[in-house]
CSV table of C-alpha atoms in Angstrom, one decimal:
chain,number,residue,atom,x,y,z
N,3,MET,CA,160.2,132.7,82.2
N,4,SER,CA,160.2,132.3,78.5
N,5,ALA,CA,161.1,129.1,76.6
N,6,GLN,CA,164.6,128.7,75.4
N,7,ALA,CA,164.6,125.6,73.2
N,8,PRO,CA,163.3,126.4,69.7
N,9,ALA,CA,160.7,123.7,69.8
N,10,CYS,CA,159.5,125.0,73.2
N,11,GLN,CA,159.3,128.5,71.9
N,12,LEU,CA,156.9,127.2,69.2
N,13,LEU,CA,154.8,125.6,71.9
N,14,GLU,CA,154.8,128.8,73.9
N,15,ARG,CA,152.8,130.4,71.1
N,16,GLN,CA,150.0,127.8,71.9
N,17,ASN,CA,150.4,128.4,75.6
N,18,ASP,CA,146.7,129.0,76.3
N,19,THR,CA,145.8,125.5,75.1
N,20,TYR,CA,147.8,123.7,77.7
N,21,THR,CA,146.6,123.2,81.3
N,22,ALA,CA,147.9,119.6,82.1
N,23,LEU,CA,150.7,119.0,79.7
N,24,TRP,CA,152.8,115.8,79.6
N,25,ALA,CA,156.1,116.1,77.7
N,26,ILE,CA,157.4,113.0,75.9
N,27,GLY,CA,161.1,112.9,75.2
N,28,PRO,CA,161.6,116.6,75.6
N,29,PRO,CA,164.7,118.8,75.9
N,30,THR,CA,165.4,120.4,79.3
N,31,ASP,CA,163.7,123.8,79.3
N,32,SER,CA,162.6,125.6,82.4
N,33,TRP,CA,159.5,127.1,80.7
N,34,LEU,CA,158.4,123.6,79.7
N,35,ILE,CA,159.0,122.1,83.1
N,36,ASP,CA,156.9,124.9,84.8
N,37,GLN,CA,154.2,124.5,82.2
N,38,SER,CA,153.9,120.7,82.4
N,39,MET,CA,152.4,118.2,84.8
N,40,GLY,CA,155.1,115.6,84.0
N,41,VAL,CA,157.6,114.1,81.7
N,42,ILE,CA,158.2,110.7,80.2
N,43,SER,CA,161.8,110.3,79.0
N,44,GLY,CA,164.6,107.9,78.6
N,45,ASP,CA,167.1,110.6,79.6
N,46,LEU,CA,168.1,110.6,83.3
N,47,ASP,CA,169.2,114.3,83.2
N,48,ALA,CA,165.7,115.3,82.0
N,49,LEU,CA,164.0,113.2,84.6
N,50,ARG,CA,166.0,114.8,87.4
N,51,GLU,CA,165.1,118.3,86.2
N,52,TRP,CA,161.4,117.6,86.3
N,53,GLN,CA,161.8,115.8,89.7
N,54,ALA,CA,163.6,118.8,91.1
N,55,LYS,CA,160.5,120.9,90.4
N,56,GLY,CA,158.2,118.4,92.1
N,57,LYS,CA,156.8,117.2,88.7
N,58,HIS,CA,156.0,113.6,87.7
N,59,ALA,CA,159.0,112.0,86.0
N,60,LEU,CA,158.9,108.5,84.4
N,61,THR,CA,160.8,106.4,82.0
N,62,PRO,CA,158.6,104.6,79.4
N,63,PHE,CA,159.5,101.3,81.2
N,64,ASP,CA,158.1,102.6,84.5
N,65,LEU,CA,154.6,103.2,83.1
N,66,ALA,CA,152.1,100.3,83.1
N,67,ALA,CA,149.9,99.9,80.0
N,68,GLY,CA,146.7,101.8,80.5
N,69,GLU,CA,148.0,104.0,83.3
N,70,PRO,CA,146.1,107.3,83.0
N,71,LEU,CA,147.8,110.4,81.6
N,72,SER,CA,146.3,113.7,80.7
N,73,LYS,CA,145.1,114.2,77.2
N,74,GLU,CA,147.6,117.0,76.6
N,75,ILE,CA,150.5,114.9,75.2
N,76,VAL,CA,153.3,116.5,73.3
N,77,LEU,CA,156.0,114.3,71.7
N,78,PHE,CA,159.3,116.0,71.0
N,79,TRP,CA,160.5,114.4,67.8
N,80,PRO,CA,164.0,112.8,68.3
N,81,LYS,CA,167.0,112.8,66.0
N,82,ALA,CA,166.7,109.0,65.6
N,83,HIS,CA,163.6,108.6,63.4
N,84,GLN,CA,163.1,105.0,64.3
N,85,LEU,CA,163.0,106.1,68.0
N,86,GLY,CA,160.3,108.6,67.1
N,87,ILE,CA,158.2,105.8,65.4
N,88,TRP,CA,158.7,103.7,68.6
N,89,TRP,CA,157.4,106.6,70.7
N,90,LEU,CA,154.3,106.9,68.4
N,91,LYS,CA,153.6,103.2,68.6
N,92,TRP,CA,154.2,103.2,72.4
N,93,LEU,CA,151.7,106.1,72.9
N,94,CYS,CA,149.1,104.3,70.7
N,95,GLU,CA,149.5,101.3,73.1
N,96,GLN,CA,149.3,103.4,76.2
N,97,LEU,CA,146.5,105.7,75.4
N,98,PRO,CA,142.8,105.1,74.4
N,99,GLU,CA,142.2,105.2,70.7
N,100,GLY,CA,141.4,108.8,69.5
N,101,THR,CA,143.6,110.5,72.2
N,102,PRO,CA,145.0,113.7,70.8
N,103,ILE,CA,148.8,113.9,70.4
N,104,GLU,CA,150.9,116.8,69.3
N,105,ILE,CA,154.4,116.3,67.7
N,106,VAL,CA,156.9,119.1,67.7
N,107,GLY,CA,160.5,119.3,66.5
N,108,GLU,CA,163.2,121.2,64.7
N,109,HIS,CA,163.4,121.1,60.9
N,110,GLN,CA,167.1,120.1,61.1
N,111,GLY,CA,166.1,117.2,63.4
N,112,GLY,CA,163.8,115.7,60.8
N,113,ILE,CA,160.3,116.9,61.9
N,114,LYS,CA,159.4,117.4,58.2
N,115,ARG,CA,159.4,113.7,57.7
N,116,VAL,CA,156.7,113.1,60.3
N,117,PRO,CA,153.7,113.6,58.1
N,118,LYS,CA,154.9,110.7,55.8
N,119,MET,CA,155.5,108.5,58.9
N,120,LEU,CA,152.0,109.3,60.2
N,121,ASP,CA,150.5,108.5,56.8
N,122,GLU,CA,152.3,105.1,56.9
N,123,LEU,CA,150.9,104.4,60.4
N,124,GLY,CA,147.4,105.4,59.3
N,125,MET,CA,147.3,108.3,61.7
N,126,ARG,CA,145.5,111.4,60.3
N,127,TRP,CA,147.3,114.7,61.0
N,128,ASP,CA,147.1,118.5,60.7
N,129,LYS,CA,149.8,121.0,60.8
N,130,ARG,CA,149.2,123.4,63.7
N,131,ASP,CA,152.1,125.9,63.5
N,132,ASN,CA,155.5,126.6,62.0
N,133,ALA,CA,158.1,129.0,63.5
N,134,ARG,CA,161.6,129.1,64.9
N,135,ARG,CA,162.6,126.6,62.2
N,136,CYS,CA,160.3,124.1,63.9
N,137,SER,CA,156.9,122.6,63.1
N,138,LEU,CA,154.0,121.4,65.2
N,139,PHE,CA,151.6,118.7,64.1
N,140,ALA,CA,148.4,117.3,65.6
N,141,THR,CA,147.3,113.7,65.4
N,142,GLN,CA,145.4,111.1,67.3
N,143,THR,CA,146.2,107.6,68.6
N,144,VAL,CA,144.9,104.7,66.6
N,145,ALA,CA,144.9,100.9,66.9
N,146,LEU,CA,148.1,99.7,65.1
N,147,ASP,CA,148.9,96.4,63.5
N,148,SER,CA,152.4,96.2,64.8
N,149,THR,CA,153.6,96.8,68.4
N,150,SER,CA,156.3,99.1,69.8
N,151,ASP,CA,158.3,95.9,70.7
N,152,SER,CA,158.9,95.3,67.0
N,153,ALA,CA,161.5,98.2,67.2
N,154,TRP,CA,163.8,96.0,69.3
N,155,GLN,CA,166.5,94.4,67.1
N,156,GLN,CA,168.3,91.2,68.1
N,157,PHE,CA,171.6,90.3,66.5
N,158,GLU,CA,174.5,87.9,67.0
N,159,THR,CA,178.2,89.0,67.4
N,160,LEU,CA,181.3,87.6,69.1
N,161,GLY,CA,179.3,84.5,70.3
N,162,LEU,CA,176.7,86.8,72.0
N,163,THR,CA,173.1,87.7,71.4
N,164,LEU,CA,172.5,91.4,71.7
N,165,ASN,CA,169.3,93.3,72.0
N,166,SER,CA,169.3,96.8,70.6
N,167,HIS,CA,166.8,99.7,70.6
N,168,PRO,CA,166.6,102.8,68.3
N,169,GLY,CA,168.4,105.7,69.9
N,170,VAL,CA,170.9,103.5,71.7
N,171,PHE,CA,174.5,103.9,70.6
N,172,GLY,CA,175.4,101.5,67.8
N,173,HIS,CA,171.9,100.4,67.2
N,174,GLY,CA,171.9,97.0,65.4
N,175,LYS,CA,175.7,96.8,64.9
N,176,VAL,CA,178.9,96.6,66.8
N,177,ASP,CA,181.0,99.8,66.9
N,178,GLU,CA,184.5,99.5,65.5
N,179,GLY,CA,186.0,101.2,68.6
N,180,THR,CA,184.2,98.7,70.9
N,181,LEU,CA,185.7,95.8,68.9
N,182,LEU,CA,189.2,97.2,69.3
N,183,LEU,CA,188.6,97.7,73.0
N,184,LEU,CA,187.5,94.1,73.5
N,185,GLU,CA,190.4,92.8,71.4
N,186,SER,CA,192.7,94.7,73.7
N,187,LEU,CA,191.0,93.3,76.8
N,188,GLU,CA,191.3,89.8,75.6
N,189,SER,CA,195.0,89.8,76.0
N,190,SER,CA,195.2,92.0,79.2
N,191,LEU,CA,192.3,91.1,81.4
N,192,PRO,CA,193.2,88.8,84.2
N,193,LYS,CA,191.5,85.4,84.3
N,194,LYS,CA,190.5,85.6,87.9
N,195,PRO,CA,187.0,87.1,88.5
N,196,LEU,CA,187.1,90.9,88.9
N,197,LYS,CA,184.6,93.5,90.0
N,198,VAL,CA,184.2,95.4,86.8
N,199,LEU,CA,182.2,98.6,85.9
N,200,ASP,CA,180.9,99.0,82.3
N,201,MET,CA,180.4,102.8,82.1
N,202,GLY,CA,178.0,103.8,79.3
N,203,CYS,CA,176.8,100.3,78.6
N,204,GLY,CA,174.7,100.9,75.5
N,205,ASP,CA,173.2,97.6,74.3
N,206,GLY,CA,175.4,95.6,76.8
N,207,ILE,CA,178.0,94.2,74.5
N,208,ILE,CA,180.9,94.9,76.9
N,209,SER,CA,178.9,93.8,79.9
N,210,ALA,CA,177.9,90.5,78.3
N,211,TRP,CA,181.4,89.9,77.0
N,212,LEU,CA,182.9,90.4,80.5
N,213,ALA,CA,180.1,88.4,82.3
N,214,GLN,CA,180.6,85.5,79.8
N,215,ARG,CA,184.3,85.4,81.1
N,216,GLY,CA,183.2,85.1,84.7
N,217,HIS,CA,183.6,88.7,85.9
N,218,HIS,CA,181.2,90.4,88.2
N,219,VAL,CA,179.7,93.2,86.2
N,220,THR,CA,177.9,96.4,87.1
N,221,ALA,CA,176.7,98.3,84.0
N,222,VAL,CA,175.4,101.9,84.0
N,223,ASP,CA,174.1,104.3,81.4
N,224,VAL,CA,172.3,107.7,81.5
N,225,SER,CA,169.7,106.3,79.0
N,226,ALA,CA,166.8,104.2,80.2
N,227,PHE,CA,166.7,102.7,76.7
N,228,ALA,CA,170.3,101.5,77.1
N,229,VAL,CA,169.6,100.2,80.6
N,230,GLU,CA,166.7,98.1,79.3
N,231,ALA,CA,168.8,96.9,76.2
N,232,CYS,CA,171.6,95.8,78.4
N,233,LYS,CA,169.3,93.9,80.8
N,234,ARG,CA,167.8,92.2,77.8
N,235,SER,CA,171.2,91.3,76.3
N,236,LEU,CA,172.4,89.8,79.6
N,237,ALA,CA,169.2,87.8,79.9
N,238,ALA,CA,169.4,86.6,76.3
N,239,ASN,CA,172.7,85.0,77.1
N,240,GLY,CA,171.8,83.6,80.5
N,241,LEU,CA,174.3,86.0,82.2
N,242,ALA,CA,174.1,87.9,85.5
N,243,GLY,CA,174.9,91.5,86.0
N,244,ARG,CA,173.7,94.6,87.8
N,245,VAL,CA,172.4,97.3,85.4
N,246,LEU,CA,171.6,100.8,86.7
N,247,CYS,CA,170.5,104.2,85.3
N,248,SER,CA,173.3,106.6,86.3
N,249,ASP,CA,174.9,109.9,85.1
N,250,VAL,CA,178.5,108.7,85.1
N,251,PHE,CA,179.1,107.7,88.8
N,252,SER,CA,175.9,109.3,90.3
N,253,ALA,CA,174.3,106.0,91.3
N,254,LEU,CA,177.6,104.5,92.6
N,255,GLU,CA,178.5,106.7,95.5
N,256,GLY,CA,181.2,105.1,97.6
N,257,GLU,CA,181.6,102.0,95.4
N,258,GLN,CA,185.0,100.9,94.1
N,259,PHE,CA,185.9,98.5,91.3
N,260,ASP,CA,188.9,96.5,90.1
N,261,TRP,CA,188.5,97.7,86.6
N,262,ILE,CA,186.4,100.4,84.8
N,263,VAL,CA,185.8,99.8,81.1
N,264,SER,CA,184.2,102.2,78.8
N,265,ASN,CA,183.5,103.4,75.2
N,266,PRO,CA,182.4,106.8,76.5
N,267,PRO,CA,180.1,109.0,74.5
N,268,PHE,CA,181.0,112.4,73.2
N,269,HIS,CA,177.7,113.4,71.5
N,270,LYS,CA,174.4,114.5,73.0
N,271,GLU,CA,171.9,114.6,70.1
N,272,ARG,CA,173.7,116.7,67.5
N,273,ASP,CA,176.1,118.4,69.9
N,274,ILE,CA,179.6,117.4,70.9
N,275,SER,CA,179.9,117.1,74.7
N,276,TYR,CA,183.0,116.0,76.5
N,277,GLY,CA,181.5,116.6,80.0
N,278,PRO,CA,180.6,113.0,80.8
N,279,SER,CA,183.9,111.6,79.5
N,280,GLN,CA,185.9,114.1,81.5
N,281,ARG,CA,184.0,113.3,84.6
N,282,LEU,CA,184.5,109.6,84.0
N,283,ILE,CA,188.3,110.1,83.8
N,284,SER,CA,188.7,112.6,86.6
N,285,GLN,CA,186.5,110.7,89.1
N,286,ALA,CA,187.7,107.2,88.1
N,287,PRO,CA,190.5,107.1,90.7
N,288,GLU,CA,187.9,107.6,93.5
N,289,HIS,CA,186.0,104.5,92.2
N,290,LEU,CA,189.0,102.2,91.7
N,291,ASN,CA,190.7,99.9,94.2
N,292,THR,CA,194.4,100.5,94.6
N,293,GLY,CA,196.0,98.9,91.5
N,294,GLY,CA,192.7,99.1,89.7
N,295,ARG,CA,192.6,100.0,86.0
N,296,LEU,CA,190.6,102.3,83.8
N,297,VAL,CA,190.4,101.2,80.1
N,298,ILE,CA,188.7,103.4,77.6
N,299,VAL,CA,188.4,103.5,73.8
N,300,ALA,CA,188.0,106.8,71.9
N,301,ASN,CA,188.3,108.4,68.5
N,302,GLY,CA,192.0,109.3,67.9
N,303,PHE,CA,191.3,113.0,67.7
N,304,LEU,CA,189.7,113.3,71.1
N,305,PRO,CA,191.7,115.1,73.9
N,306,TYR,CA,191.6,112.3,76.4
N,307,PRO,CA,195.4,111.8,77.0
N,308,ASP,CA,195.6,115.2,78.8
N,309,HIS,CA,192.7,114.2,81.1
N,310,LEU,CA,194.2,110.8,81.8
N,311,GLN,CA,197.6,112.4,82.6
N,312,ARG,CA,196.0,114.8,85.1
N,313,ALA,CA,193.9,112.1,86.8
N,314,PHE,CA,196.4,109.3,86.9
N,315,GLN,CA,199.8,111.0,86.3
N,316,ASP,CA,200.5,108.3,83.7
N,317,PHE,CA,198.7,106.2,81.1
N,318,GLN,CA,199.4,103.8,78.2
N,319,THR,CA,198.1,103.5,74.7
N,320,LEU,CA,197.1,99.8,74.5
N,321,ALA,CA,195.9,99.7,70.9
N,322,ASP,CA,195.7,102.1,68.0
N,323,ASN,CA,194.2,101.4,64.6
N,324,ARG,CA,194.5,105.0,63.4
N,325,ARG,CA,190.8,105.7,63.8
N,326,PHE,CA,190.5,104.6,67.4
N,327,LYS,CA,192.8,104.3,70.4
N,328,VAL,CA,192.5,102.3,73.5
N,329,TYR,CA,194.0,103.9,76.7
N,330,GLY,CA,194.8,102.3,80.0
N,331,ALA,CA,195.6,103.9,83.3
N,332,ILE,CA,196.3,102.3,86.7
N,333,LYS,CA,195.5,103.8,90.1
N,334,SER,CA,198.7,103.8,92.1
N,335,GLY,CA,199.0,103.1,95.8
N,336,ARG,CA,200.5,106.5,96.6
């Protein structure tokens, strides 16, 4: 099977050099999965694809410092450049000094900026190949002055302390849509403690806000970075909550909630993807108690009203500031 992703097609030209490849933050590509020993990724979907083929699959938070990896490390450069720098620093911490690392990525994804970043980190580099509008660089781990933990950003908002990581939605700031959602909840959420699901928790602002008001919170996200950020945000505020890595409801089989609250994503890297949001809406009734409520916020142009109408037969627009709309739908007892 040939590689499909452009960055993997570039690697395929070097195929004879890989015998025990570890892919770091890669796209899902069958050729790469077959070629590699394992993957380290923050993306649950990627981890599942590797696991399905019997390969090693770890998040960076599963790997203990010094745990042995093969010396065939390929980092797939992410869209979020600060996340790419985090990966480089993390690899330098995990691997012995002088361990070879290759870095591959698409030109439109910013790979051309990598040499400058390597220079700033004091990491010598060579350009190995260039094709498919992608580039491949070779470097080696070094001892760095700053740690990967320095990428975490802590900030205050709405009386809460939040912890944010590069690559997590809204890194270092509060999204306008989330603020509109919380403003809407302030006037509509019952005072009595509810069992609430925060779907797509990001840095944990919704979870922390709900937990601060006494609700029993379960938070899920498909990103291991978001799960870690949400855990840190809850801990920073002395709040309790269960935080899980889940592809929409995949980790919540059979569970039901009083409310489901979400600022659902509609991007995956540079692509628009409505799939997770559609599954959230269509499967929400199965995970709500009778009389339970789904509340979501979305850009005004997104086609969620049709999905809400199909799933719940009725819905309300709870807030509208022209850019974002907050929708609410109740599970009836019929």
